[in-house]
Tab-separated table of C-alpha atoms in Angstrom:
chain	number	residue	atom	x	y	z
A	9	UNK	CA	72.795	149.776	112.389
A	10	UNK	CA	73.343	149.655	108.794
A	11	UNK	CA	76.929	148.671	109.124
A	12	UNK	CA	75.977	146.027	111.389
A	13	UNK	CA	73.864	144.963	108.259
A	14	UNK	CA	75.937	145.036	106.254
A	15	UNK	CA	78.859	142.987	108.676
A	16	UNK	CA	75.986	140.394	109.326
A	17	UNK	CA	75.708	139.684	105.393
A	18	UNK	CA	79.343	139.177	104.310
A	19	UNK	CA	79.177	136.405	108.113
A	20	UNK	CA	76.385	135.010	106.308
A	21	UNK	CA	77.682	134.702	102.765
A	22	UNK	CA	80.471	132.360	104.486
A	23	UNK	CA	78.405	130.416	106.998
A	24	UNK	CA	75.137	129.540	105.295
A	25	UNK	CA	73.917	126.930	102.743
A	26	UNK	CA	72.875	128.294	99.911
A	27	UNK	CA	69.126	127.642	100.445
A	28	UNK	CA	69.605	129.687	103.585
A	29	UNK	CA	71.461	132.555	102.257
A	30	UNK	CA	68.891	132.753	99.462
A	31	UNK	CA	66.763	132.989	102.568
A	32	UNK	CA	68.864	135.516	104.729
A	33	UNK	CA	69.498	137.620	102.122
A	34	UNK	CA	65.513	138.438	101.377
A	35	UNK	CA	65.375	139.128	104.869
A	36	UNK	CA	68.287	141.751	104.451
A	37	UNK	CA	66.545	143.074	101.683
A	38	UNK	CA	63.412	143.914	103.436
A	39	UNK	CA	65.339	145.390	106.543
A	40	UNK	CA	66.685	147.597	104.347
A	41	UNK	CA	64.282	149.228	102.203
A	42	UNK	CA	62.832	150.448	105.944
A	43	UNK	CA	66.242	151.632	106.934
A	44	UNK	CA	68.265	152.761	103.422
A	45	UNK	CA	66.173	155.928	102.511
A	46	UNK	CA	69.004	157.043	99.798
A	47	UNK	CA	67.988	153.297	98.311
A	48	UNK	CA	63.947	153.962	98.369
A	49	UNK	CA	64.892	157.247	96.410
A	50	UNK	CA	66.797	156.060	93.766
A	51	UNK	CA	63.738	153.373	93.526
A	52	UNK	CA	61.318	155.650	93.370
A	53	UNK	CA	62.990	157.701	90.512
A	54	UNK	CA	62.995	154.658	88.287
A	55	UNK	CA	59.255	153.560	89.418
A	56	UNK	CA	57.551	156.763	89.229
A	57	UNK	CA	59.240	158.770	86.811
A	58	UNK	CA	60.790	156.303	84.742
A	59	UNK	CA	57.832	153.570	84.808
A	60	UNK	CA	54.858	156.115	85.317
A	61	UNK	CA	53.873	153.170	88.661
A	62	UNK	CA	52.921	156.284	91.200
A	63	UNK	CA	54.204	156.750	94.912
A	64	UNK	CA	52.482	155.872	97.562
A	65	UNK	CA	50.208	152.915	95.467
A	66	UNK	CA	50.652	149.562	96.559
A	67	UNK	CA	51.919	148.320	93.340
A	68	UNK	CA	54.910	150.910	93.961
A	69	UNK	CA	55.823	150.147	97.464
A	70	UNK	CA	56.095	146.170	96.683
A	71	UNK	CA	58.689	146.838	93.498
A	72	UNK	CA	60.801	148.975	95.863
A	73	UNK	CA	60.702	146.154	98.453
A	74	UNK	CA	61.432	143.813	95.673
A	75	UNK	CA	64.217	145.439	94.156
A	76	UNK	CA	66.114	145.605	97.478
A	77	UNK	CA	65.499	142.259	98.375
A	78	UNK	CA	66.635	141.562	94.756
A	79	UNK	CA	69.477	143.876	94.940
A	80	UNK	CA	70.968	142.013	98.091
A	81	UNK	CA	69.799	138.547	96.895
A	82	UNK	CA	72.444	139.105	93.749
A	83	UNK	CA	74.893	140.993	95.397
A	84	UNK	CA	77.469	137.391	96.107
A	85	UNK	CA	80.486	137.374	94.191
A	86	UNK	CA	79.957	135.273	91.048
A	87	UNK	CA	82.422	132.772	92.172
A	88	UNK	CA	80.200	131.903	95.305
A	89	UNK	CA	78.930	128.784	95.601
A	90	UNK	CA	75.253	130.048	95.485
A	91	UNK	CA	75.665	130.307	92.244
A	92	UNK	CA	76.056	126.908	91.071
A	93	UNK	CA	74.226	124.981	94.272
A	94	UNK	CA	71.238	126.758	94.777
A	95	UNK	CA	68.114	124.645	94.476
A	96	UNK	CA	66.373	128.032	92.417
A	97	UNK	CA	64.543	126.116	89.755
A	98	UNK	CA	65.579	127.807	86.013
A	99	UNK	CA	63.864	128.056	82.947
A	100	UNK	CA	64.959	128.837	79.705
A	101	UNK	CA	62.838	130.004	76.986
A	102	UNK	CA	63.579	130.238	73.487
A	103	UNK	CA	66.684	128.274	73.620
A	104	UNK	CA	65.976	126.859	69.731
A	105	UNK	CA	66.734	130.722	68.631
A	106	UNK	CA	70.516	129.991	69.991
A	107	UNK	CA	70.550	126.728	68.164
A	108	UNK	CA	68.623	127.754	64.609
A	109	UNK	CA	71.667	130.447	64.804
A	110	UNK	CA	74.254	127.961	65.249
A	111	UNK	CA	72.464	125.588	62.921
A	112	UNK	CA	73.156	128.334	59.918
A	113	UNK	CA	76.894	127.911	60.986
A	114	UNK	CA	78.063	131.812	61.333
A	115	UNK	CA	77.782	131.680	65.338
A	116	UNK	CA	75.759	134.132	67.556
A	117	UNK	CA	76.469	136.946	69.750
A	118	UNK	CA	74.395	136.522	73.045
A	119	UNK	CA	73.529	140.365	74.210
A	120	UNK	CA	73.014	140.094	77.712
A	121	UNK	CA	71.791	142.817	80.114
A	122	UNK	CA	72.529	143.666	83.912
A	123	UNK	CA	68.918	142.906	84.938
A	124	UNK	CA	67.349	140.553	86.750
A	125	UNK	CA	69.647	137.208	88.206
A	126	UNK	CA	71.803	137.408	84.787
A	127	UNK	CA	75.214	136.046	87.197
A	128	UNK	CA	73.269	132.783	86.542
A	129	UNK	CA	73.041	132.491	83.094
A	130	UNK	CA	76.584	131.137	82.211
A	131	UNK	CA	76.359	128.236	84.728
A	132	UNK	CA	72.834	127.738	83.357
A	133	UNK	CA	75.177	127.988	79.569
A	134	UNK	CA	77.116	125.629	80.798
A	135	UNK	CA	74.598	122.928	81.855
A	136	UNK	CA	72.850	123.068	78.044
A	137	UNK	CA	76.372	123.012	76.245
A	138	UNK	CA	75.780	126.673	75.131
A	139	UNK	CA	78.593	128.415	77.409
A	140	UNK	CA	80.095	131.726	75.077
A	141	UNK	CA	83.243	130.358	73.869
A	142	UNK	CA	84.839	134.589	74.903
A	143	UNK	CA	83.028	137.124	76.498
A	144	UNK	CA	83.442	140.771	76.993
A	145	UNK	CA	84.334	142.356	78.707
A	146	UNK	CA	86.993	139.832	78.608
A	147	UNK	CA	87.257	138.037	82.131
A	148	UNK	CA	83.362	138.573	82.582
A	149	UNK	CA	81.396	137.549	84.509
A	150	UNK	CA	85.218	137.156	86.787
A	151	UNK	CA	87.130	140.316	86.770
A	152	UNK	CA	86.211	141.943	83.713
A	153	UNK	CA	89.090	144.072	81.861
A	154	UNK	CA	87.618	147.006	79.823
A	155	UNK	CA	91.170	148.280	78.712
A	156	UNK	CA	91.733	149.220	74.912
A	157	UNK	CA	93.857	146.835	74.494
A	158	UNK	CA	91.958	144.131	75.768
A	159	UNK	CA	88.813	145.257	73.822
A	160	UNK	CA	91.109	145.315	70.434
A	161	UNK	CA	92.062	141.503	71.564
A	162	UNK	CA	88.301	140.804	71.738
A	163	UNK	CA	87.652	141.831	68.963
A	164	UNK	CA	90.335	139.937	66.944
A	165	UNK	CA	89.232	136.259	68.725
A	166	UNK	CA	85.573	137.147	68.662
A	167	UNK	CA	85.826	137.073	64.642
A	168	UNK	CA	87.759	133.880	64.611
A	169	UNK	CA	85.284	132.234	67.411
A	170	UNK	CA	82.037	133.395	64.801
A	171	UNK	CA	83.764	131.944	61.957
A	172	UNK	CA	84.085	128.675	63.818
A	173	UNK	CA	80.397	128.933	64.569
A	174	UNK	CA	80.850	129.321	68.193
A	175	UNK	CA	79.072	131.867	70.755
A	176	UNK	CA	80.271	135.224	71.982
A	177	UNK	CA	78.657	136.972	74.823
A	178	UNK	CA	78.534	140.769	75.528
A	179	UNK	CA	76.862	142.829	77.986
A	180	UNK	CA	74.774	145.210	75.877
A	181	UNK	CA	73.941	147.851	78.565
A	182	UNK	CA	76.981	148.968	80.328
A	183	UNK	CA	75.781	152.610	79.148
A	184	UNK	CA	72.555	151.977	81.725
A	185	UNK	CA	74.943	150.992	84.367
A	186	UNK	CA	77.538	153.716	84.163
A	187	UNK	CA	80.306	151.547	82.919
A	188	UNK	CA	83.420	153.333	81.223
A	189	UNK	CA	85.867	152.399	78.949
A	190	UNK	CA	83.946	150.597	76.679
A	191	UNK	CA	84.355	151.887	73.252
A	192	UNK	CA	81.732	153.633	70.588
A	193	UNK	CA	78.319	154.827	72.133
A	194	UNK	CA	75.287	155.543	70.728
A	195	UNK	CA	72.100	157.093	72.235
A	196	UNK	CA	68.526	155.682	71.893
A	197	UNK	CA	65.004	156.476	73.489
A	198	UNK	CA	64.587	154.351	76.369
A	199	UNK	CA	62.353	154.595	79.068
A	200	UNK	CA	60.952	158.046	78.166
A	201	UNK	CA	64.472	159.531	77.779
A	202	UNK	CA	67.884	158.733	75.912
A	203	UNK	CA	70.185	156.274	77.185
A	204	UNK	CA	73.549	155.262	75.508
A	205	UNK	CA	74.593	151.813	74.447
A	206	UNK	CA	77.615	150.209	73.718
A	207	UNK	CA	77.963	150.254	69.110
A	208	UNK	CA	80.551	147.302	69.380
A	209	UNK	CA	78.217	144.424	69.529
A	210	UNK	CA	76.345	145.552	66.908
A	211	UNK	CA	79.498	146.367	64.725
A	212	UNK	CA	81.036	142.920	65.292
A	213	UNK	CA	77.744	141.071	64.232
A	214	UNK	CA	78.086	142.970	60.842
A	215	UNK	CA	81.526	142.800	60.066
A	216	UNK	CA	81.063	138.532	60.895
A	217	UNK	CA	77.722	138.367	59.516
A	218	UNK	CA	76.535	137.263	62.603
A	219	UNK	CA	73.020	138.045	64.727
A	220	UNK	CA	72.702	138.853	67.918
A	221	UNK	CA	70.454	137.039	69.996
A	222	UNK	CA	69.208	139.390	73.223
A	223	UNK	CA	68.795	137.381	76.543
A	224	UNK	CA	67.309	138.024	79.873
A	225	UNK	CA	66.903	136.784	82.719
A	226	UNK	CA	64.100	137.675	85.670
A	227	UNK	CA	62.997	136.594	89.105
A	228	UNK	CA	59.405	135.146	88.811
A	229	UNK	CA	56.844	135.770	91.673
A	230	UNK	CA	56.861	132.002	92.829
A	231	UNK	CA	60.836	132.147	92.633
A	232	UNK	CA	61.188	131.039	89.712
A	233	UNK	CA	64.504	132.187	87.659
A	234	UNK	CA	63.948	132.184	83.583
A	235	UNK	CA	66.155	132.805	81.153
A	236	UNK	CA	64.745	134.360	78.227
A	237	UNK	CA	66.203	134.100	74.414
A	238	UNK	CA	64.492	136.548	72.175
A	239	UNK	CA	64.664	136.180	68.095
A	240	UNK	CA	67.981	137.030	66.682
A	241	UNK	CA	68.696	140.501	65.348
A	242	UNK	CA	70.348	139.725	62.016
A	243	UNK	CA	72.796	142.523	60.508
A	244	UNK	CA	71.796	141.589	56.726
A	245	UNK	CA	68.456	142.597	57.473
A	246	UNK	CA	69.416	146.142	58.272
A	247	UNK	CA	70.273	149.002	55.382
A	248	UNK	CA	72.589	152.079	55.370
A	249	UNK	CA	76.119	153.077	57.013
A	250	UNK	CA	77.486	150.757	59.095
A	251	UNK	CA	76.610	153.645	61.646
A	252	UNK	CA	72.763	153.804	60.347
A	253	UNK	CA	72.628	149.699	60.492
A	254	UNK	CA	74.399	149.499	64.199
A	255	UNK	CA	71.669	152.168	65.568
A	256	UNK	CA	68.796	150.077	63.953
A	257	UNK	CA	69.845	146.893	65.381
A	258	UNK	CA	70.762	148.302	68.919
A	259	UNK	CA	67.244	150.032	68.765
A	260	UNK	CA	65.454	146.649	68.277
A	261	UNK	CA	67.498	145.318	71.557
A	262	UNK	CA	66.500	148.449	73.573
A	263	UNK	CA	62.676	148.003	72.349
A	264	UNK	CA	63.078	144.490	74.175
A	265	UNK	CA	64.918	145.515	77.183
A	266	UNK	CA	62.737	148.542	77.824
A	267	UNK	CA	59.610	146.331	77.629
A	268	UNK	CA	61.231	143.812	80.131
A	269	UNK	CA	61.825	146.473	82.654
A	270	UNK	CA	58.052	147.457	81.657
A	271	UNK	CA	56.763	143.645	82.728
A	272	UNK	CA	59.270	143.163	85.712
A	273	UNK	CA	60.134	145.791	87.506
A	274	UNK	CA	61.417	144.251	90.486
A	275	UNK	CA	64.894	142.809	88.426
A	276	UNK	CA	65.632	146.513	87.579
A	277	UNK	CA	67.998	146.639	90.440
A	278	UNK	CA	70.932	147.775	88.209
A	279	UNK	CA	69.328	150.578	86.724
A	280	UNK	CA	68.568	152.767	90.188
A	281	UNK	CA	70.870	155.088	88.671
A	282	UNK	CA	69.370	155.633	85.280
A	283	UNK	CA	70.042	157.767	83.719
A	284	UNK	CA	73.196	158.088	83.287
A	285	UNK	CA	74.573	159.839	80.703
A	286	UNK	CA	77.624	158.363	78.550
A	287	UNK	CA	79.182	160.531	75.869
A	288	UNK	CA	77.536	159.282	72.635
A	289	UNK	CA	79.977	158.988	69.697
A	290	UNK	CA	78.598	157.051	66.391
């Protein structure tokens, strides 16, 4: 029955509007959190043990509903039309922290996170003329390449994009999401453990003199998608090694992304493997 599912989705992703696939797709998700027991598991590790929200409590049981429905609601490729035609109304708060950076003219590195409906965000860029001139990984959010070479070449244009005052974007948690091949990692209490994050956003905001600006984006309860732009994280700010000052920084980011997961459990969907342990190298 599952493959059936699973059939029945990709026939839908072609044939339906996107209002209706929006639609179609919660229904999926709530078909299978009955059906996918491996998938109520892996939710229940992050809820209960993870989040302290106990089995068997109502609270618990909606998440885990929620994060499946959210895990097949955001499963489309990010060059499906849902993406740019669905009638989801966005938000975005804290936009002016993204222009105040810009406004100093030494550009900003958006740190973005695999949580919540974040395949939005650069069409939502796009619509407010704040699109990251390069992201990486390079390609993302189409094909990303995570090669060394390609990571060296990121790193060259990334500094020339920042000293033209434009905006990067990097994904800040590929450690929580068991992506390899992505450089320097460094490991920092999150979620009542250690988790490793990616050092290289951190190290190319001090060697450009640039701050990072963390951004999220969650499913509301009424449906509502916001994007969320929290105060930069500026490198002069932060003493020591260039080691010492990339831990402090990343630590401020994983304050803010632990304390989204906290609020909104239900956009967790990429982390129902945490944790996942990355070798940490500083």
């Amino acid at each position: 029955m599952y493959q059936s599912l699973l059939s029945s989705r990709q026939l839908a992703a072609k044939a339906l509007p996107p209002k209706a696939l929006g639609l179609y797709l919660s229904l999926h998700g709530s078909v299978e959190y009955f059906l996918a027991k491996e998938l109520r598991a892996r939710s229940r590790v992050l809820l209960a043990e993870h989040l302290n929200i106990p089995p068997h409590t109502l609270s618990h049981q909606l998440y885990a509903l929620q994060i499946c429905q959210n895990l097949q609601r955001w499963s489309l490729p990010v060059d499906h039309a849902y993406w740019k035609k669905s009638s989801i109304r966005h938000e975005m708060v804290g936009e002016e922290h993204i222009h105040r950076c810009l406004s100093d003219g030494e550009g900003v590195i958006l740190l973005v996170s695999h949580f919540g409906p974040w395949l939005f965000l650069q069409h939502e860029l796009e619509l407010r003329g704040l699109a990251p001139t390069l992201t990486y990984p390079l390609g993302w959010p189409h094909e990303p390449t995570v090669d060394i070479a390609s990571r060296m070449r990121f790193l060259r244009q990334a500094r020339q994009a920042l000293a033209n005052n434009s905006i990067v974007g990097i994904m800040g948690d590929v450690g929580l999401v068991g992506v390899p091949g992505l450089g320097r990692m460094i490991e920092l209490p999150f979620l009542g453990t250690k988790a490793s994050f990616p050092i290289g956003g951190a190290v190319l905001a001090m060697r450009a003199s640039s701050p990072l600006v963390p951004v999220f984006c969650l499913r509301q309860a009424d449906g509502r998608h916001s994007i969320i732009c929290t105060p930069p994280i500026n490198p002069r700010e932060y003493a020591g090694t260039e080691s010492e000052r990339a831990a402090g920084m990343l630590a401020s980011y994983a304050r803010r992304l632990e304390q989204m997961v906290k609020q909104y459990p239900q956009n967790a969907y990429s982390y129902l493997s945490f944790p996942i342990r990355v070798e940490a190298r500083t």
